[in-house]
Coordinates of C-alpha atoms in Angstrom, one line a residue:
X13 CA -67.1 54.1 144.5
X14 CA -67.2 53.6 148.3
X15 CA -67.7 49.9 147.8
X16 CA -64.7 49.7 145.5
X17 CA -62.6 51.5 148.0
X18 CA -63.6 49.1 150.8
X19 CA -62.7 46.2 148.5
X20 CA -59.3 47.7 147.7
X21 CA -58.7 48.3 151.4
X22 CA -59.5 44.7 152.3
X23 CA -57.2 43.4 149.5
X24 CA -54.5 45.7 150.8
X25 CA -54.9 44.4 154.3
X26 CA -54.8 40.8 153.1
X27 CA -51.5 41.5 151.3
X28 CA -50.0 43.3 154.3
X29 CA -51.1 40.5 156.7
X30 CA -50.1 37.7 154.5
X31 CA -47.1 36.0 156.2
X32 CA -47.6 37.6 159.6
X33 CA -48.8 34.4 161.2
X34 CA -46.8 32.0 163.4
X35 CA -43.0 32.7 163.6
X36 CA -43.3 35.8 161.4
X37 CA -45.7 37.5 163.8
X38 CA -43.6 36.5 166.8
X39 CA -40.5 38.1 165.2
X40 CA -42.5 41.3 164.7
X41 CA -43.3 41.6 168.5
X42 CA -40.0 43.0 169.8
X43 CA -40.0 45.8 167.2
X44 CA -43.6 46.7 168.0
X45 CA -42.9 46.7 171.8
X46 CA -39.8 48.8 171.4
X47 CA -41.6 51.4 169.3
X48 CA -44.5 51.5 171.8
X49 CA -42.2 52.1 174.7
X50 CA -40.1 54.7 172.8
X51 CA -43.1 56.7 171.7
X52 CA -45.5 56.3 174.6
X53 CA -43.6 55.1 177.6
X54 CA -44.6 52.4 180.1
X55 CA -48.3 52.9 179.6
X56 CA -48.2 52.5 175.9
X57 CA -46.1 49.3 176.4
X58 CA -48.7 47.8 178.7
X59 CA -51.5 48.7 176.2
X60 CA -49.6 47.0 173.4
X61 CA -49.0 43.9 175.5
X62 CA -52.7 43.6 176.3
X63 CA -53.6 44.1 172.6
X64 CA -51.2 41.7 171.1
X65 CA -53.4 38.5 171.5
X66 CA -56.3 40.2 169.9
X67 CA -54.1 41.6 167.1
X68 CA -52.7 38.2 166.5
X69 CA -56.2 36.6 166.1
X70 CA -57.3 39.5 163.9
X71 CA -54.4 39.1 161.5
X72 CA -54.9 35.4 161.3
X73 CA -58.6 35.8 160.5
X74 CA -57.9 38.4 157.8
X75 CA -55.2 36.2 156.3
X76 CA -57.4 33.0 156.4
X77 CA -60.4 34.8 155.0
X78 CA -58.8 35.2 151.6
X79 CA -55.1 35.5 151.3
X80 CA -53.6 36.4 147.9
X81 CA -53.6 33.2 145.8
X82 CA -50.1 32.6 144.5
X83 CA -49.1 29.8 142.1
X84 CA -46.8 27.5 143.9
X85 CA -44.5 26.8 140.9
X86 CA -44.0 30.3 139.5
X87 CA -44.9 32.6 142.5
X88 CA -47.3 34.5 140.2
X89 CA -50.8 35.5 141.3
X90 CA -53.6 33.1 140.4
X91 CA -56.7 33.8 138.3
X92 CA -59.0 35.2 141.0
X93 CA -56.4 37.8 142.2
X94 CA -55.6 38.6 138.6
X95 CA -59.3 39.4 137.8
X96 CA -59.4 41.7 140.8
X97 CA -56.3 43.5 139.5
X98 CA -57.8 43.8 136.0
X99 CA -61.1 45.1 137.4
X100 CA -59.2 47.7 139.4
X101 CA -57.3 48.7 136.2
X102 CA -60.6 49.0 134.3
X103 CA -62.2 51.2 137.0
X104 CA -59.1 53.4 137.2
X105 CA -58.9 53.8 133.4
X106 CA -62.6 54.8 133.3
X107 CA -62.1 57.3 136.1
X108 CA -58.9 58.9 134.6
X109 CA -59.9 58.7 130.9
X110 CA -56.9 56.4 130.2
X111 CA -56.6 53.0 128.5
X112 CA -55.9 49.4 129.7
X113 CA -55.8 46.0 128.1
X114 CA -55.5 42.3 128.8
X115 CA -52.8 40.1 127.2
X116 CA -53.0 36.3 127.3
X117 CA -49.9 34.4 126.2
X118 CA -49.3 30.6 126.0
X119 CA -46.1 28.6 125.3
X120 CA -46.5 26.8 122.0
X121 CA -46.6 22.9 122.0
X122 CA -46.0 22.8 125.7
X123 CA -47.8 19.5 126.2
X124 CA -45.5 17.8 123.6
X125 CA -42.5 19.4 125.3
X126 CA -43.5 17.9 128.7
X127 CA -44.1 14.5 127.1
X128 CA -40.7 14.5 125.5
X129 CA -38.6 16.1 128.3
X130 CA -40.4 15.2 131.5
X131 CA -42.1 17.1 134.3
X132 CA -38.9 18.4 135.8
X133 CA -37.9 20.1 132.5
X134 CA -41.4 21.4 132.0
X135 CA -41.4 23.0 135.4
X136 CA -38.0 24.6 134.8
X137 CA -39.2 26.1 131.6
X138 CA -42.3 27.5 133.3
X139 CA -40.3 29.1 136.1
X140 CA -37.9 30.6 133.6
X141 CA -40.8 32.0 131.5
X142 CA -42.4 33.5 134.5
X143 CA -39.2 35.2 135.6
X144 CA -38.5 36.6 132.2
X145 CA -42.1 37.8 131.7
X146 CA -41.8 39.7 135.0
X147 CA -38.8 41.5 133.7
X148 CA -40.6 42.5 130.4
X149 CA -43.5 44.2 132.1
X150 CA -44.0 47.9 133.0
X151 CA -44.4 49.1 136.6
X152 CA -48.0 48.5 137.6
X153 CA -48.7 45.6 135.2
X154 CA -50.0 42.5 136.9
X155 CA -48.8 39.1 135.7
X156 CA -50.6 35.8 136.5
X157 CA -50.5 32.2 135.6
X158 CA -54.0 31.1 134.5
X159 CA -53.3 27.7 132.8
X160 CA -50.6 25.0 132.5
X161 CA -48.5 27.1 130.2
X162 CA -50.8 30.2 129.9
X163 CA -50.0 33.6 131.4
X164 CA -52.1 36.7 131.5
X165 CA -51.2 40.4 131.9
X166 CA -53.5 43.1 133.3
X167 CA -52.0 46.3 131.8
X168 CA -51.6 49.3 134.1
X169 CA -53.8 52.2 132.8
X170 CA -51.9 54.5 130.4
X171 CA -52.9 57.6 128.4
X172 CA -51.9 56.2 125.0
X173 CA -52.3 52.4 125.2
X174 CA -53.4 51.9 121.6
X175 CA -53.3 49.0 119.2
X176 CA -49.6 49.6 118.2
X177 CA -48.5 49.8 121.8
X178 CA -50.3 46.6 122.7
X179 CA -48.7 44.8 119.7
X180 CA -45.3 46.0 120.9
X181 CA -46.0 44.7 124.4
X182 CA -47.1 41.3 123.2
X183 CA -44.0 41.0 121.0
X184 CA -41.8 42.0 123.9
X185 CA -43.4 39.2 126.0
X186 CA -42.9 36.8 123.2
X187 CA -39.2 37.7 123.0
X188 CA -38.8 37.2 126.7
X189 CA -40.2 33.6 126.4
X190 CA -38.0 32.9 123.4
X191 CA -34.8 33.4 125.3
X192 CA -32.9 30.0 125.6
X193 CA -33.4 28.0 128.8
X194 CA -30.3 26.0 129.9
X195 CA -31.4 22.4 130.3
X196 CA -29.3 19.2 130.6
X197 CA -26.1 20.9 129.2
X198 CA -28.0 22.3 126.3
X199 CA -30.3 25.2 125.4
X200 CA -34.0 24.8 124.9
X201 CA -35.8 27.3 122.7
X202 CA -39.6 27.8 123.1
X203 CA -42.0 30.1 121.3
X204 CA -45.3 31.6 122.5
X205 CA -48.5 32.8 120.9
X206 CA -50.3 35.9 122.2
X207 CA -53.7 37.4 122.0
X208 CA -54.9 40.7 123.5
X209 CA -58.0 42.8 123.9
X210 CA -58.0 46.6 124.4
X211 CA -60.6 47.7 126.9
X212 CA -61.8 50.2 124.3
X213 CA -62.9 47.2 122.1
X214 CA -65.3 46.1 124.9
X215 CA -66.5 49.3 126.6
X216 CA -68.1 48.8 130.0
X217 CA -67.0 45.1 130.3
X218 CA -65.7 43.5 133.4
X219 CA -62.3 41.7 133.8
X220 CA -63.8 38.2 133.1
X221 CA -65.2 39.4 129.7
X222 CA -61.9 41.1 128.8
X223 CA -59.8 38.1 129.7
X224 CA -62.2 35.8 127.6
X225 CA -61.8 38.2 124.6
X226 CA -58.0 38.0 124.9
X227 CA -58.3 34.2 125.1
X228 CA -60.3 34.2 121.9
X229 CA -57.7 36.3 120.2
X230 CA -55.0 33.8 121.5
X231 CA -56.9 30.9 119.9
X232 CA -57.0 32.8 116.6
X233 CA -53.2 33.3 116.8
X234 CA -52.6 29.6 117.7
X235 CA -54.8 28.5 114.7
X236 CA -52.4 30.4 112.4
X237 CA -49.3 28.6 113.8
X238 CA -46.7 29.1 116.5
X239 CA -45.5 32.6 117.6
X240 CA -48.5 34.4 116.3
X241 CA -50.1 37.6 117.7
X242 CA -53.7 38.6 117.3
X243 CA -55.9 41.4 118.6
X244 CA -59.5 40.7 119.5
X245 CA -62.0 41.8 117.0
X246 CA -65.8 41.5 117.0
X247 CA -66.8 38.5 114.9
X248 CA -64.0 36.2 116.0
X249 CA -65.3 32.7 116.7
X250 CA -65.7 32.0 120.4
X251 CA -63.5 28.9 120.4
X252 CA -61.3 29.6 123.4
X253 CA -63.2 27.3 125.7
X254 CA -60.8 24.6 127.0
X255 CA -61.6 20.9 126.7
X256 CA -63.3 18.9 123.9
X257 CA -65.8 16.2 124.7
X258 CA -65.1 12.7 123.5
X259 CA -68.6 12.5 121.9
X260 CA -68.1 15.8 120.1
X261 CA -64.7 14.8 118.6
X262 CA -66.0 11.4 117.7
X263 CA -68.9 12.9 115.8
X264 CA -66.5 15.3 114.1
X265 CA -64.3 12.4 112.9
X266 CA -67.4 10.5 111.7
X267 CA -68.7 13.6 109.9
X268 CA -65.4 14.1 108.0
X269 CA -64.6 17.4 109.8
X270 CA -61.2 16.1 110.8
X271 CA -59.1 15.8 107.6
X272 CA -55.5 15.8 106.5
X273 CA -53.7 19.0 105.7
X274 CA -50.3 18.8 103.9
X275 CA -47.0 20.5 104.7
X276 CA -44.3 20.3 102.1
X277 CA -40.8 19.0 102.6
X278 CA -38.1 20.1 100.1
X279 CA -34.6 19.0 99.2
X280 CA -31.9 21.5 100.4
X281 CA -29.7 20.4 97.4
X282 CA -32.2 20.9 94.6
X283 CA -35.1 22.8 96.1
X284 CA -37.5 20.2 94.6
X285 CA -40.3 18.7 96.6
X286 CA -39.2 15.6 98.4
X287 CA -42.6 14.9 100.0
X288 CA -45.4 16.1 102.2
X289 CA -46.4 15.4 105.8
X290 CA -50.1 14.7 106.4
X291 CA -51.3 16.5 109.6
X292 CA -54.7 16.2 111.2
X293 CA -56.8 19.4 111.2
X294 CA -60.3 20.0 112.6
X295 CA -62.3 22.9 111.3
X296 CA -65.4 23.2 113.5
X297 CA -68.5 24.6 111.7
X298 CA -69.0 27.2 114.4
X299 CA -65.7 27.6 116.4
X300 CA -63.4 27.4 113.3
X301 CA -60.0 25.8 113.5
X302 CA -59.6 23.7 116.7
X303 CA -56.0 23.4 117.9
X304 CA -54.6 19.8 117.8
X305 CA -53.6 20.3 121.5
X306 CA -57.3 20.2 122.3
X307 CA -58.8 17.5 120.0
X308 CA -55.9 14.9 119.8
X309 CA -56.0 14.2 123.6
X310 CA -59.8 13.9 123.4
X311 CA -59.4 11.4 120.5
X312 CA -56.8 9.4 122.5
X313 CA -59.0 9.3 125.6
X314 CA -61.9 8.1 123.5
X315 CA -59.8 5.3 122.0
X316 CA -60.2 6.7 118.5
X317 CA -56.5 7.1 117.5
X318 CA -56.7 4.0 115.3
X319 CA -59.7 5.5 113.5
X320 CA -57.9 8.8 113.0
X321 CA -54.9 6.8 111.6
X322 CA -57.1 5.1 109.1
X323 CA -58.6 8.5 108.1
X324 CA -55.2 10.1 107.7
X325 CA -53.8 7.1 105.7
X326 CA -56.8 7.3 103.3
X327 CA -56.4 11.0 102.8
X328 CA -52.6 10.6 102.2
X329 CA -53.0 7.9 99.6
X330 CA -55.8 9.7 97.9
X331 CA -53.7 12.8 97.6
X332 CA -50.7 10.8 96.2
X333 CA -52.9 9.3 93.5
X334 CA -54.5 12.6 92.6
X335 CA -51.0 14.3 92.3
X336 CA -49.8 11.4 90.1
X337 CA -52.8 11.8 87.8
X338 CA -52.1 15.6 87.6
X339 CA -48.5 14.9 86.5
X340 CA -46.9 16.3 89.7
X341 CA -43.7 14.7 91.0
X342 CA -44.4 14.1 94.7
X343 CA -42.1 11.2 95.9
X344 CA -44.0 10.4 99.0
X345 CA -46.3 11.4 101.9
X346 CA -45.5 10.8 105.5
X347 CA -48.2 9.8 108.0
X348 CA -47.9 9.8 111.8
X349 CA -49.0 6.7 113.7
X350 CA -49.6 6.5 117.4
X351 CA -47.9 4.1 119.8
X352 CA -51.1 2.2 120.1
X353 CA -51.4 1.7 116.4
X354 CA -47.8 0.6 116.1
X355 CA -48.5 -2.1 118.7
X356 CA -51.3 -3.5 116.6
X357 CA -49.9 -6.6 114.8
X358 CA -52.5 -6.1 112.0
X359 CA -51.1 -2.7 111.0
X360 CA -48.6 -3.9 108.4
X361 CA -51.2 -6.0 106.6
X362 CA -53.7 -3.2 106.7
X363 CA -51.2 -0.7 105.2
X364 CA -50.2 -3.3 102.5
X365 CA -53.8 -3.8 101.5
X366 CA -54.4 0.0 101.3
X367 CA -51.3 0.5 99.1
X368 CA -52.4 -2.2 96.8
X369 CA -55.9 -0.8 96.6
X370 CA -54.6 2.6 95.5
X371 CA -51.9 1.0 93.2
X372 CA -49.0 2.7 95.0
X373 CA -45.6 1.4 95.7
X374 CA -44.8 1.1 99.5
X375 CA -41.8 3.5 99.1
X376 CA -44.3 6.3 98.5
X377 CA -45.5 6.1 102.1
X378 CA -43.5 7.4 105.0
X379 CA -44.2 6.1 108.5
X380 CA -43.5 8.7 111.2
X381 CA -42.5 7.2 114.6
X382 CA -41.8 9.4 117.6
X383 CA -38.4 9.0 119.1
X384 CA -39.9 8.4 122.5
X385 CA -41.7 5.3 121.1
X386 CA -38.5 3.8 119.9
X387 CA -36.5 4.8 123.1
X388 CA -39.1 3.1 125.3
X389 CA -40.0 0.0 123.2
X390 CA -38.4 -3.3 124.1
X391 CA -38.4 -6.2 121.6
X392 CA -42.1 -6.5 121.3
X393 CA -45.0 -6.0 118.9
X394 CA -44.1 -2.4 118.3
X395 CA -40.6 -3.4 117.1
X396 CA -41.9 -6.2 114.9
X397 CA -44.5 -3.9 113.4
X398 CA -42.2 -1.1 112.5
X399 CA -39.6 -3.5 111.1
X400 CA -42.3 -5.2 109.0
X401 CA -43.2 -1.9 107.5
X402 CA -39.5 -1.2 106.7
X403 CA -39.1 -4.6 105.0
X404 CA -42.3 -3.9 103.0
X405 CA -40.5 -0.9 101.6
X406 CA -42.1 2.0 103.6
X407 CA -39.7 4.7 104.7
X408 CA -39.5 4.9 108.5
X409 CA -38.9 8.4 109.7
X410 CA -37.8 9.0 113.3
X411 CA -39.7 12.0 114.5
X412 CA -38.6 14.6 117.0
X413 CA -35.0 13.3 117.0
X414 CA -32.8 14.7 119.7
X415 CA -35.5 14.7 122.5
X416 CA -36.3 11.1 123.3
X417 CA -32.8 9.6 124.0
X418 CA -33.0 6.8 121.4
X419 CA -29.8 4.8 121.1
X420 CA -27.9 4.1 118.0
X421 CA -28.7 0.4 118.4
X422 CA -32.4 1.3 118.4
X423 CA -32.0 3.2 115.1
X424 CA -30.7 -0.1 113.5
X425 CA -33.2 -2.3 115.3
X426 CA -36.1 -0.3 113.9
X427 CA -34.7 0.0 110.4
X428 CA -35.0 3.8 110.5
X429 CA -34.3 5.4 107.1
X430 CA -34.4 9.1 108.0
X431 CA -34.2 11.2 111.2
X432 CA -36.3 14.3 111.7
X433 CA -34.3 16.9 113.8
X434 CA -36.7 18.3 116.4
X435 CA -37.7 22.0 116.0
X436 CA -36.4 22.8 119.5
X437 CA -32.8 22.1 118.1
X438 CA -33.5 23.9 114.8
X439 CA -34.7 27.1 116.4
X440 CA -32.1 29.9 116.1
X441 CA -29.5 27.5 114.8
X442 CA -28.2 30.2 112.5
X443 CA -27.5 32.5 115.5
X444 CA -26.7 30.2 118.4
X445 CA -23.4 28.4 118.2
X446 CA -24.6 25.8 120.7
X447 CA -27.6 24.9 118.5
X448 CA -25.3 24.7 115.5
X449 CA -23.1 22.2 117.3
X450 CA -26.1 20.0 118.3
X451 CA -27.3 20.0 114.7
X452 CA -23.9 19.2 113.4
X453 CA -23.5 16.3 115.8
X454 CA -26.8 14.8 114.6
X455 CA -25.9 15.3 110.9
X456 CA -22.5 13.8 111.4
X457 CA -23.9 10.7 113.2
X458 CA -26.6 10.3 110.5
X459 CA -24.0 10.5 107.8
X460 CA -21.9 7.8 109.5
X461 CA -24.9 5.5 109.8
X462 CA -26.1 6.2 106.2
X463 CA -29.4 7.9 107.3
X464 CA -31.1 10.7 105.5
X465 CA -32.0 13.8 107.5
X466 CA -34.9 16.3 107.6
X467 CA -35.1 19.4 109.8
X468 CA -38.6 20.3 111.0
X469 CA -39.8 23.7 112.3
X470 CA -37.6 25.7 109.9
X471 CA -39.1 29.2 110.3
X472 CA -36.5 31.6 108.9
X473 CA -34.4 31.9 105.7
X474 CA -31.3 32.0 107.9
X475 CA -32.1 28.6 109.4
X476 CA -32.8 27.2 106.0
X477 CA -29.5 28.5 104.6
X478 CA -27.4 27.2 107.5
X479 CA -29.0 23.7 107.4
X480 CA -28.3 23.5 103.7
X481 CA -24.7 24.5 104.3
X482 CA -24.3 21.9 107.1
X483 CA -25.6 19.1 104.8
X484 CA -29.1 18.5 106.1
X485 CA -30.9 16.7 103.3
X486 CA -34.4 18.1 103.6
X487 CA -36.3 20.9 105.4
X488 CA -39.9 21.5 106.5
X489 CA -41.5 24.5 108.2
X490 CA -43.1 27.8 107.9
X491 CA -40.1 29.2 106.0
X492 CA -41.0 26.8 103.2
X493 CA -44.8 26.6 103.5
X494 CA -47.5 26.3 106.2
X495 CA -49.7 23.2 106.3
X496 CA -52.5 23.6 103.7
X497 CA -55.7 21.8 102.7
X498 CA -55.4 19.4 99.7
X499 CA -57.3 21.8 97.5
X500 CA -54.4 24.3 97.8
X501 CA -51.6 21.9 97.2
X502 CA -51.7 21.8 93.4
X503 CA -51.2 25.6 93.1
X504 CA -48.3 25.4 95.6
X505 CA -46.6 22.5 93.8
X506 CA -46.9 24.2 90.4
X507 CA -45.4 27.4 91.9
X508 CA -42.5 25.7 93.6
X509 CA -41.7 23.6 90.5
X510 CA -41.6 26.8 88.4
X511 CA -39.3 28.5 90.9
X512 CA -36.9 25.6 90.9
X513 CA -36.8 25.3 87.1
X514 CA -36.4 29.1 86.6
X515 CA -33.4 29.3 89.1
X516 CA -29.9 29.3 87.6
X517 CA -28.0 26.0 88.1
X518 CA -24.7 26.8 89.8
X519 CA -21.8 25.1 88.0
X520 CA -23.7 24.2 84.9
X521 CA -21.7 24.2 81.7
X522 CA -23.0 27.0 79.5
X523 CA -20.4 27.0 76.7

């Protein structure tokens, strides 16, 4: 106990002394001298004057020996100071018989956001998130930035901090992050996933272990999709360690652990299935589902994106042929191709050969191209490759539209057949008039250019209904269905088909 008190006193001294060097200390001297003279007269003033140099050196030594680490972008404390605060909360809770917890929260798809909008926009979002999270906390809670877009909260001890209270706190933090951020004359909506661990779940543990457990819960939430909340439970796979080695992900790709999952796309006019998007998913035999934000960069660094593309194309065409043989009506499957693959002049011939091998018409394959690729590509191999795929009969989808500043000329130059409205513009469009205007502008432009439209990231029935009313052709997102392994698609297709056929047809003649 005495050791902990000394540690607390040192930390308090550091916080008090922080900033009292240089000009700040000199500004403090007149007040100190006046107080000495007022309280003790001339003798006290002389004593203070003699002691000032030593005091100055002592303050500087204390400050330099370990000042409170603050994140330069957000002003929040860094990991080391956060762990000290959490250790203090654990000790206080144990002494008082109260409860504490650690919450770890991360902005969803932040790496993609930074790639699309740039570093300045990413920093603005992080600063706004930090400010709003501060406002959502209770007195005594400690907030820290412990990763690029990851924040942690050390909860102040409370008598009744149970599972329900922790879920409410995590949800309140999520809502704070979800508030729109003004950016470039528009509003950006972000979501966040959260994991937490109650100290009662790990009795006797230190701050590091509690933070690690909350991070494990966060990884579980992220594996289920954006905006999830999970509480730590014993038996959760320890997959929260950051970073994936190139050799490990290469072995996983070779062993067939990285496969295609399929997310449905439906027509807003008929409700019928208009296609599926093939998405790469890695289920590790020990760690479980590994987030794409971890393994896709590792694949790219290892130069394996072309091999991943071949794998995804094979799985997509295999699925199409299987659905055809089962009698299901699935018009097409869309596959994402990286910028490096699109620059490969052999890509069109390879895709043509695969389509012929599976006996499928080129119109059954959708080629997804990021808007940033089109916006930045001059008249080069990328342009020629995408146009060759379009002439072959493949449908070219412009992904993440509204974020990459592609020109109307580029839409024509690349023979784009459909634009996918980015999820950041779709979010809250049923409640935010500004979001509605952005979506309406894209839909109007697409109609004038004769382009089909698909809204991605549709997460609520309200967003789905509004997009249908505004004339968006197709929707995709959690409000429709989550990505699923191929083995689950047949049941979902049969169920969706039955729902559509059982629904009354508005306007049908029944006389």
